[in-house]
Amino acid sequence: MIVILEKNITEEQIENISSYMKDFGLEVHRMDGKERIVLGAIGIQPNFDIRKMKSVPGVADVIKILDPFKLASRTFKQEDTVIKINRTEIGSTNLALIAGPCSIENDEQIFKLAEVVADSGGTVLRGGAFKPRTSPYSFQGLGEEGLKLIRQAADHFKLNVITEVMQTEQVDLVGKYTDIFQIGARNMQNYPLLKELGKAGKPVMLKRHWSATLEEWLMSAEYLLSHGNKDVILCERGIRSFDNPNRFIFDLSSIPVLKGMTHLPVIADPSHAALYSEHVLPMARAAIAAGAAGVMIEIHDQPEKALSDGPQALTPKVYINLIEDLKKIAEVIGKKF
Ligand code: PEP
Ligand code: MN
């Protein structure tokens, strides 16, 4: 249920309305929009009478949220969520450009690629230090050493950092170095991790599991929101379908469909869906045209030597050309990088 408050409501009245709801055992979430203040209530009991709620002084209207994801739903919040971190905006008409290697490999590599990201107008440097690999024999990441390197490289080029956290025990450590936590596709339903990151005090980018429906994905976002984190970014990275077991299907349609379902921004990751770098380009262009809040692209100066995801990595030259295309597409739809 959402309770829409009257326009000129006082803080005292808001407090009274909140207490009224809390007395019925409801969990109250406040949302200050440009036009209105809304209180979201979770956990409605059978003895709660919505009609009575409408007569509490200061209440303009009461609407039931039918979606199982309450705080993530468009009904709860009509305005798009915009997340701001220094120069980066995610969810506005300023598109977010996130790029970097799949894994942080050494200082030379991450500094070189950070420079490419900065030169392209990007504001967020990506790179994994804890890598969730299908094979236990594959490179697992540099751990804290990698976190230190990506932080140094990002600071040097005035970029923000996004990096993956795989388990609850790593949250404090990763939080020391990153600006945005990345939850990988494999961990989309790691509920203890979601709860912990709900309290982490920094934005979280939640990747879609390749077999998750949009509703399941938004229910995972709901874990973050209901544990106190309002800065949630969704990331479409491709889903499994019946064709070609070696790659994922980039679910382009999820971008406009989610616009109707949720106020949360959606970043497109065409790299993990594509598998091969030549397929990243058209999918990245399509994602911007479809309304994504930005892109996350994997790059590498020597893809053939990359320790993870080399075949999908764009070389700096190809990447820079792509970004030029994306800038033109953005302009057509009234956005900019
Ligand atoms: C990654 O971003 O490098 C990654 C491992 O992605 P995903 O979780 O989508 O597979
Ligand atoms: Mn990768």
Tab-separated table of C-alpha atoms and ligand atoms in Angstrom:
chain	number	residue	atom	x	y	z
A	1	MET	CA	0.000	0.000	0.000
A	2	ILE	CA	1.146	3.529	-0.653
A	3	VAL	CA	-0.176	6.506	1.237
A	4	ILE	CA	-0.048	9.732	-0.734
A	5	LEU	CA	0.192	12.733	1.548
A	6	GLU	CA	-1.473	16.094	1.075
A	7	LYS	CA	0.648	18.776	-0.567
A	8	ASN	CA	1.153	21.126	2.393
A	9	ILE	CA	1.576	18.487	5.030
A	10	THR	CA	3.641	19.252	8.150
A	11	GLU	CA	6.395	17.031	9.535
A	12	GLU	CA	4.273	16.530	12.649
A	13	GLN	CA	1.354	15.195	10.604
A	14	ILE	CA	3.720	12.868	8.714
A	15	GLU	CA	4.979	11.577	12.032
A	16	ASN	CA	1.394	10.940	13.209
A	17	ILE	CA	0.502	9.085	10.032
A	18	SER	CA	3.665	6.951	10.305
A	19	SER	CA	2.919	6.103	13.924
A	20	TYR	CA	-0.679	5.196	13.033
A	21	MET	CA	0.633	2.692	10.468
A	22	LYS	CA	3.426	1.378	12.692
A	23	ASP	CA	0.858	0.669	15.430
A	24	PHE	CA	-0.667	-1.851	13.035
A	25	GLY	CA	2.727	-3.512	12.671
A	26	LEU	CA	3.432	-1.999	9.258
A	27	GLU	CA	6.938	-1.191	8.066
A	28	VAL	CA	6.937	2.388	6.761
A	29	HIS	CA	9.196	3.664	3.954
A	30	ARG	CA	9.143	7.375	3.159
A	31	MET	CA	9.750	8.678	-0.334
A	32	ASP	CA	10.052	12.410	-1.029
A	33	GLY	CA	9.258	13.025	-4.685
A	34	LYS	CA	9.241	16.326	-6.576
A	35	GLU	CA	5.441	16.490	-6.602
A	36	ARG	CA	4.432	14.578	-3.495
A	37	ILE	CA	5.542	12.740	-0.389
A	38	VAL	CA	4.546	9.122	-0.259
A	39	LEU	CA	4.690	6.604	2.561
A	40	GLY	CA	5.005	2.999	1.477
A	41	ALA	CA	3.687	0.428	3.935
A	42	ILE	CA	4.798	-3.181	3.853
A	43	GLY	CA	3.236	-6.080	5.732
A	44	ILE	CA	-0.503	-5.310	5.651
A	45	GLN	CA	-2.401	-7.503	8.142
A	46	PRO	CA	-6.034	-8.644	7.667
A	47	ASN	CA	-7.152	-6.387	10.543
A	48	PHE	CA	-5.894	-3.265	8.770
A	49	ASP	CA	-8.683	-1.209	7.192
A	50	ILE	CA	-7.476	0.749	4.185
A	51	ARG	CA	-10.685	2.854	4.149
A	52	LYS	CA	-9.929	4.144	7.654
A	53	MET	CA	-6.408	5.035	6.553
A	54	LYS	CA	-7.912	7.382	3.961
A	55	SER	CA	-9.577	9.420	6.715
A	56	VAL	CA	-6.392	10.042	8.727
A	57	PRO	CA	-5.641	13.837	8.606
A	58	GLY	CA	-3.041	14.678	5.964
A	59	VAL	CA	-3.721	11.614	3.799
A	60	ALA	CA	-4.682	12.492	0.215
A	61	ASP	CA	-5.080	8.960	-1.149
A	62	VAL	CA	-4.266	5.324	-0.481
A	63	ILE	CA	-3.371	2.937	-3.271
A	64	LYS	CA	-2.715	-0.774	-3.069
A	65	ILE	CA	0.504	-1.965	-4.714
A	66	LEU	CA	-0.468	-5.105	-6.547
A	67	ASP	CA	3.068	-6.089	-7.582
A	68	PRO	CA	4.901	-8.412	-5.197
A	69	PHE	CA	7.881	-6.081	-5.450
A	70	LYS	CA	6.610	-3.091	-3.524
A	71	LEU	CA	9.408	-0.557	-3.086
A	72	ALA	CA	10.802	-1.291	-6.539
A	73	SER	CA	7.475	-0.765	-8.266
A	74	ARG	CA	6.462	2.184	-10.413
A	75	THR	CA	3.319	2.506	-8.305
A	76	PHE	CA	5.413	3.248	-5.223
A	77	LYS	CA	7.606	5.765	-7.004
A	78	GLN	CA	6.548	7.373	-10.258
A	79	GLU	CA	9.705	9.388	-10.864
A	80	ASP	CA	12.786	7.638	-12.232
A	81	THR	CA	15.416	6.952	-9.602
A	82	VAL	CA	18.584	8.885	-10.362
A	83	ILE	CA	21.772	7.842	-8.614
A	84	LYS	CA	24.547	10.419	-8.374
A	85	ILE	CA	28.139	9.633	-7.494
A	86	ASN	CA	30.549	12.508	-8.156
A	87	ARG	CA	30.356	13.093	-11.934
A	88	THR	CA	28.360	9.942	-12.615
A	89	GLU	CA	24.595	10.023	-13.025
A	90	ILE	CA	22.660	6.821	-13.466
A	91	GLY	CA	19.012	7.070	-14.454
A	92	SER	CA	18.825	10.618	-15.867
A	93	THR	CA	19.174	11.917	-19.422
A	94	ASN	CA	22.944	11.894	-18.759
A	95	LEU	CA	23.907	8.375	-19.688
A	96	ALA	CA	26.379	6.379	-17.648
A	97	LEU	CA	29.472	5.036	-19.332
A	98	ILE	CA	31.085	2.213	-17.399
A	99	ALA	CA	34.013	0.350	-18.903
A	100	GLY	CA	37.134	-1.569	-18.025
A	101	PRO	CA	38.541	-5.059	-18.087
A	102	CYS	CA	36.723	-8.161	-16.933
A	103	SER	CA	39.454	-8.752	-14.312
A	104	ILE	CA	42.082	-6.498	-12.824
A	105	GLU	CA	45.312	-8.229	-13.848
A	106	ASN	CA	48.204	-5.928	-12.911
A	107	ASP	CA	48.914	-2.229	-12.424
A	108	GLU	CA	50.054	-1.559	-15.983
A	109	GLN	CA	46.904	-3.104	-17.436
A	110	ILE	CA	44.421	-1.314	-15.188
A	111	PHE	CA	46.131	2.087	-15.520
A	112	LYS	CA	46.258	1.780	-19.308
A	113	LEU	CA	42.584	0.864	-19.518
A	114	ALA	CA	41.526	3.499	-16.976
A	115	GLU	CA	43.083	6.094	-19.266
A	116	VAL	CA	41.053	4.736	-22.197
A	117	VAL	CA	37.848	4.954	-20.132
A	118	ALA	CA	38.629	8.545	-19.094
A	119	ASP	CA	39.485	9.532	-22.689
A	120	SER	CA	36.170	8.136	-23.923
A	121	GLY	CA	34.221	10.321	-21.495
A	122	GLY	CA	33.458	7.397	-19.198
A	123	THR	CA	33.117	8.057	-15.497
A	124	VAL	CA	33.147	4.578	-13.972
A	125	LEU	CA	35.977	2.055	-14.163
A	126	ARG	CA	34.958	-1.574	-13.900
A	127	GLY	CA	37.150	-4.561	-13.064
A	128	GLY	CA	36.781	-7.658	-10.963
A	129	ALA	CA	39.093	-8.583	-8.097
A	130	PHE	CA	36.920	-11.466	-6.918
A	131	LYS	CA	35.859	-13.414	-9.983
A	132	PRO	CA	33.028	-15.951	-10.064
A	133	ARG	CA	34.414	-18.417	-12.610
A	134	THR	CA	32.630	-21.439	-14.006
A	135	SER	CA	35.824	-23.477	-13.698
A	136	PRO	CA	37.771	-23.666	-10.426
A	137	TYR	CA	40.934	-23.831	-12.563
A	138	SER	CA	40.323	-20.418	-14.152
A	139	PHE	CA	41.824	-17.165	-12.856
A	140	GLN	CA	39.938	-16.212	-9.686
A	141	GLY	CA	41.035	-12.581	-9.396
A	142	LEU	CA	43.746	-10.712	-7.483
A	143	GLY	CA	41.649	-10.161	-4.358
A	144	GLU	CA	42.536	-7.137	-2.221
A	145	GLU	CA	45.622	-6.413	-4.314
A	146	GLY	CA	43.280	-5.943	-7.290
A	147	LEU	CA	40.987	-3.671	-5.284
A	148	LYS	CA	43.936	-1.442	-4.393
A	149	LEU	CA	45.018	-1.239	-8.033
A	150	ILE	CA	41.597	-0.338	-9.431
A	151	ARG	CA	41.134	2.322	-6.736
A	152	GLN	CA	44.535	3.868	-7.525
A	153	ALA	CA	43.905	3.832	-11.275
A	154	ALA	CA	40.405	5.282	-10.886
A	155	ASP	CA	41.619	8.052	-8.570
A	156	HIS	CA	44.443	8.900	-10.937
A	157	PHE	CA	41.983	9.460	-13.804
A	158	LYS	CA	39.156	10.864	-11.612
A	159	LEU	CA	36.858	7.899	-12.198
A	160	ASN	CA	34.505	6.014	-9.922
A	161	VAL	CA	34.953	2.309	-9.263
A	162	ILE	CA	32.538	-0.576	-9.678
A	163	THR	CA	33.643	-4.042	-8.667
A	164	GLU	CA	32.004	-7.308	-7.753
A	165	VAL	CA	31.443	-8.577	-4.239
A	166	MET	CA	30.712	-12.300	-4.066
A	167	GLN	CA	29.968	-13.013	-0.430
A	168	THR	CA	28.839	-11.298	2.761
A	169	GLU	CA	32.298	-11.654	4.360
A	170	GLN	CA	33.769	-9.467	1.576
A	171	VAL	CA	31.373	-6.534	1.928
A	172	ASP	CA	33.516	-4.471	4.329
A	173	LEU	CA	36.704	-5.112	2.399
A	174	VAL	CA	35.235	-4.325	-1.029
A	175	GLY	CA	33.404	-1.321	0.445
A	176	LYS	CA	36.776	0.183	1.447
A	177	TYR	CA	37.725	0.502	-2.213
A	178	THR	CA	34.622	0.675	-4.372
A	179	ASP	CA	32.010	3.345	-5.100
A	180	ILE	CA	29.431	0.906	-6.467
A	181	PHE	CA	29.055	-2.731	-5.455
A	182	GLN	CA	28.383	-5.142	-8.295
A	183	ILE	CA	26.316	-8.243	-7.596
A	184	GLY	CA	27.073	-10.794	-10.285
A	185	ALA	CA	24.463	-12.790	-12.160
A	186	ARG	CA	25.302	-15.909	-10.160
A	187	ASN	CA	24.598	-14.125	-6.897
A	188	MET	CA	21.348	-12.427	-7.883
A	189	GLN	CA	19.474	-14.598	-5.406
A	190	ASN	CA	22.132	-14.740	-2.698
A	191	TYR	CA	19.745	-13.364	-0.092
A	192	PRO	CA	22.233	-12.974	2.801
A	193	LEU	CA	24.442	-10.926	0.442
A	194	LEU	CA	21.482	-8.811	-0.700
A	195	LYS	CA	20.476	-8.103	2.896
A	196	GLU	CA	24.026	-7.101	3.827
A	197	LEU	CA	24.352	-4.799	0.807
A	198	GLY	CA	20.985	-3.300	1.688
A	199	LYS	CA	22.763	-1.829	4.702
A	200	ALA	CA	26.099	-1.053	3.036
A	201	GLY	CA	25.454	2.649	2.391
A	202	LYS	CA	26.733	2.632	-1.212
A	203	PRO	CA	24.967	2.086	-4.551
A	204	VAL	CA	24.567	-1.493	-5.734
A	205	MET	CA	24.329	-2.734	-9.310
A	206	LEU	CA	22.325	-5.945	-9.412
A	207	LYS	CA	22.952	-8.106	-12.473
A	208	ARG	CA	20.176	-10.304	-13.762
A	209	HIS	CA	20.649	-14.035	-13.421
A	210	TRP	CA	20.451	-15.657	-16.841
A	211	SER	CA	17.399	-17.652	-15.860
A	212	ALA	CA	15.611	-15.012	-13.802
A	213	THR	CA	12.267	-13.587	-14.833
A	214	LEU	CA	11.862	-9.836	-14.548
A	215	GLU	CA	9.730	-10.381	-11.449
A	216	GLU	CA	12.364	-12.556	-9.753
A	217	TRP	CA	14.981	-9.951	-10.562
A	218	LEU	CA	12.868	-7.166	-9.084
A	219	MET	CA	12.195	-9.268	-5.988
A	220	SER	CA	15.963	-9.406	-5.480
A	221	ALA	CA	16.114	-5.633	-5.885
A	222	GLU	CA	13.355	-5.497	-3.267
A	223	TYR	CA	15.704	-7.184	-0.775
A	224	LEU	CA	18.178	-4.326	-1.214
A	225	LEU	CA	15.505	-1.636	-1.019
A	226	SER	CA	13.697	-3.109	1.973
A	227	HIS	CA	16.986	-3.314	3.879
A	228	GLY	CA	17.543	0.390	3.436
A	229	ASN	CA	19.434	0.864	0.170
A	230	LYS	CA	17.600	3.195	-2.214
A	231	ASP	CA	20.449	3.347	-4.727
A	232	VAL	CA	19.811	0.205	-6.714
A	233	ILE	CA	20.802	-0.157	-10.363
A	234	LEU	CA	19.668	-3.082	-12.495
A	235	CYS	CA	21.972	-4.561	-15.117
A	236	GLU	CA	20.727	-6.649	-18.030
A	237	ARG	CA	23.510	-9.056	-19.087
A	238	GLY	CA	21.727	-11.696	-21.136
A	239	ILE	CA	19.593	-14.713	-20.442
A	240	ARG	CA	19.621	-18.396	-21.397
A	241	SER	CA	17.360	-19.541	-24.140
A	242	PHE	CA	16.956	-22.606	-26.302
A	243	ASP	CA	19.519	-21.646	-28.898
A	244	ASN	CA	23.311	-21.907	-28.784
A	245	PRO	CA	24.445	-23.063	-25.342
A	246	ASN	CA	27.691	-21.087	-25.634
A	247	ARG	CA	26.240	-17.641	-25.361
A	248	PHE	CA	23.429	-15.701	-23.807
A	249	ILE	CA	20.544	-13.916	-25.480
A	250	PHE	CA	20.696	-10.201	-24.814
A	251	ASP	CA	17.192	-9.399	-23.590
A	252	LEU	CA	16.806	-6.000	-25.181
A	253	SER	CA	13.088	-5.905	-24.515
A	254	SER	CA	13.629	-6.048	-20.760
A	255	ILE	CA	14.798	-2.413	-20.920
A	256	PRO	CA	11.500	-0.842	-22.062
A	257	VAL	CA	9.386	-3.420	-20.200
A	258	LEU	CA	11.136	-2.644	-16.909
A	259	LYS	CA	10.456	1.074	-17.448
A	260	GLY	CA	6.796	0.373	-16.826
A	261	MET	CA	7.410	-1.955	-13.896
A	262	THR	CA	10.029	-0.090	-11.891
A	263	HIS	CA	11.571	3.326	-11.237
A	264	LEU	CA	15.066	1.791	-10.999
A	265	PRO	CA	17.597	2.502	-13.766
A	266	VAL	CA	18.717	-0.284	-16.095
A	267	ILE	CA	22.293	-0.477	-17.345
A	268	ALA	CA	23.014	-2.669	-20.362
A	269	ASP	CA	25.944	-5.075	-20.336
A	270	PRO	CA	26.165	-6.290	-23.920
A	271	SER	CA	29.634	-7.803	-23.318
A	272	HIS	CA	28.552	-10.809	-21.270
A	273	ALA	CA	25.604	-11.517	-23.509
A	274	ALA	CA	27.670	-11.437	-26.681
A	275	LEU	CA	30.656	-13.691	-26.043
A	276	TYR	CA	32.392	-12.258	-29.126
A	277	SER	CA	33.498	-8.670	-29.383
A	278	GLU	CA	31.947	-8.102	-32.832
A	279	HIS	CA	28.508	-8.804	-31.370
A	280	VAL	CA	28.989	-6.331	-28.525
A	281	LEU	CA	28.833	-3.363	-30.898
A	282	PRO	CA	25.299	-3.755	-32.349
A	283	MET	CA	23.884	-4.777	-28.965
A	284	ALA	CA	25.393	-1.740	-27.244
A	285	ARG	CA	23.930	0.567	-29.895
A	286	ALA	CA	20.544	-1.131	-29.613
A	287	ALA	CA	20.549	-0.892	-25.815
A	288	ILE	CA	21.002	2.879	-25.883
A	289	ALA	CA	18.281	3.222	-28.523
A	290	ALA	CA	15.999	1.067	-26.328
A	291	GLY	CA	16.352	3.451	-23.392
A	292	ALA	CA	19.083	1.972	-21.179
A	293	ALA	CA	20.480	4.324	-18.533
A	294	GLY	CA	23.958	3.546	-19.802
A	295	VAL	CA	26.272	0.736	-20.778
A	296	MET	CA	28.932	-1.348	-19.143
A	297	ILE	CA	31.527	-2.549	-21.647
A	298	GLU	CA	34.522	-4.848	-21.196
A	299	ILE	CA	37.746	-3.673	-22.809
A	300	HIS	CA	41.299	-5.005	-22.972
A	301	ASP	CA	44.427	-3.809	-24.743
A	302	GLN	CA	45.440	-7.406	-25.509
A	303	PRO	CA	42.214	-9.453	-25.555
A	304	GLU	CA	44.087	-12.567	-26.681
A	305	LYS	CA	46.091	-12.483	-23.442
A	306	ALA	CA	43.241	-11.525	-21.087
A	307	LEU	CA	42.940	-13.691	-17.980
A	308	SER	CA	39.140	-13.745	-18.291
A	309	ASP	CA	36.519	-12.972	-20.947
A	310	GLY	CA	39.094	-12.053	-23.620
A	311	PRO	CA	36.967	-12.946	-26.685
A	312	GLN	CA	34.272	-10.430	-25.786
A	313	ALA	CA	36.660	-7.596	-24.853
A	314	LEU	CA	36.853	-4.616	-27.194
A	315	THR	CA	40.243	-3.182	-27.996
A	316	PRO	CA	40.617	0.504	-27.059
A	317	LYS	CA	40.345	1.564	-30.722
A	318	VAL	CA	37.130	-0.370	-31.371
A	319	TYR	CA	35.719	0.783	-28.049
A	320	ILE	CA	36.382	4.478	-28.755
A	321	ASN	CA	34.637	4.164	-32.139
A	322	LEU	CA	31.672	2.487	-30.494
A	323	ILE	CA	31.335	5.281	-27.965
A	324	GLU	CA	31.271	7.819	-30.793
A	325	ASP	CA	28.308	5.881	-32.267
A	326	LEU	CA	26.590	5.714	-28.896
A	327	LYS	CA	26.915	9.465	-28.452
A	328	LYS	CA	25.118	10.028	-31.767
A	329	ILE	CA	22.340	7.577	-30.893
A	330	ALA	CA	21.913	9.208	-27.487
A	331	GLU	CA	21.449	12.601	-29.102
A	332	VAL	CA	18.617	11.306	-31.294
A	333	ILE	CA	16.644	10.282	-28.208
A	334	GLY	CA	17.352	13.431	-26.205
A	335	LYS	CA	20.113	12.039	-24.022
A	336	LYS	CA	23.833	12.504	-23.807
A	337	PHE	CA	26.991	10.797	-22.558
B	1	PEP	C1	31.430	-9.622	-14.925
B	1	PEP	O1	30.832	-8.518	-14.937
B	1	PEP	O2	32.634	-9.743	-15.202
B	1	PEP	C2	30.643	-10.848	-14.666
B	1	PEP	C3	31.212	-11.908	-14.110
B	1	PEP	O3	29.368	-10.758	-15.080
B	1	PEP	P1	28.110	-11.730	-14.832
B	1	PEP	O4	27.927	-11.791	-13.347
B	1	PEP	O5	26.995	-11.015	-15.537
B	1	PEP	O6	28.417	-13.062	-15.444
B	2	MN	MN	33.553	-10.534	-17.485
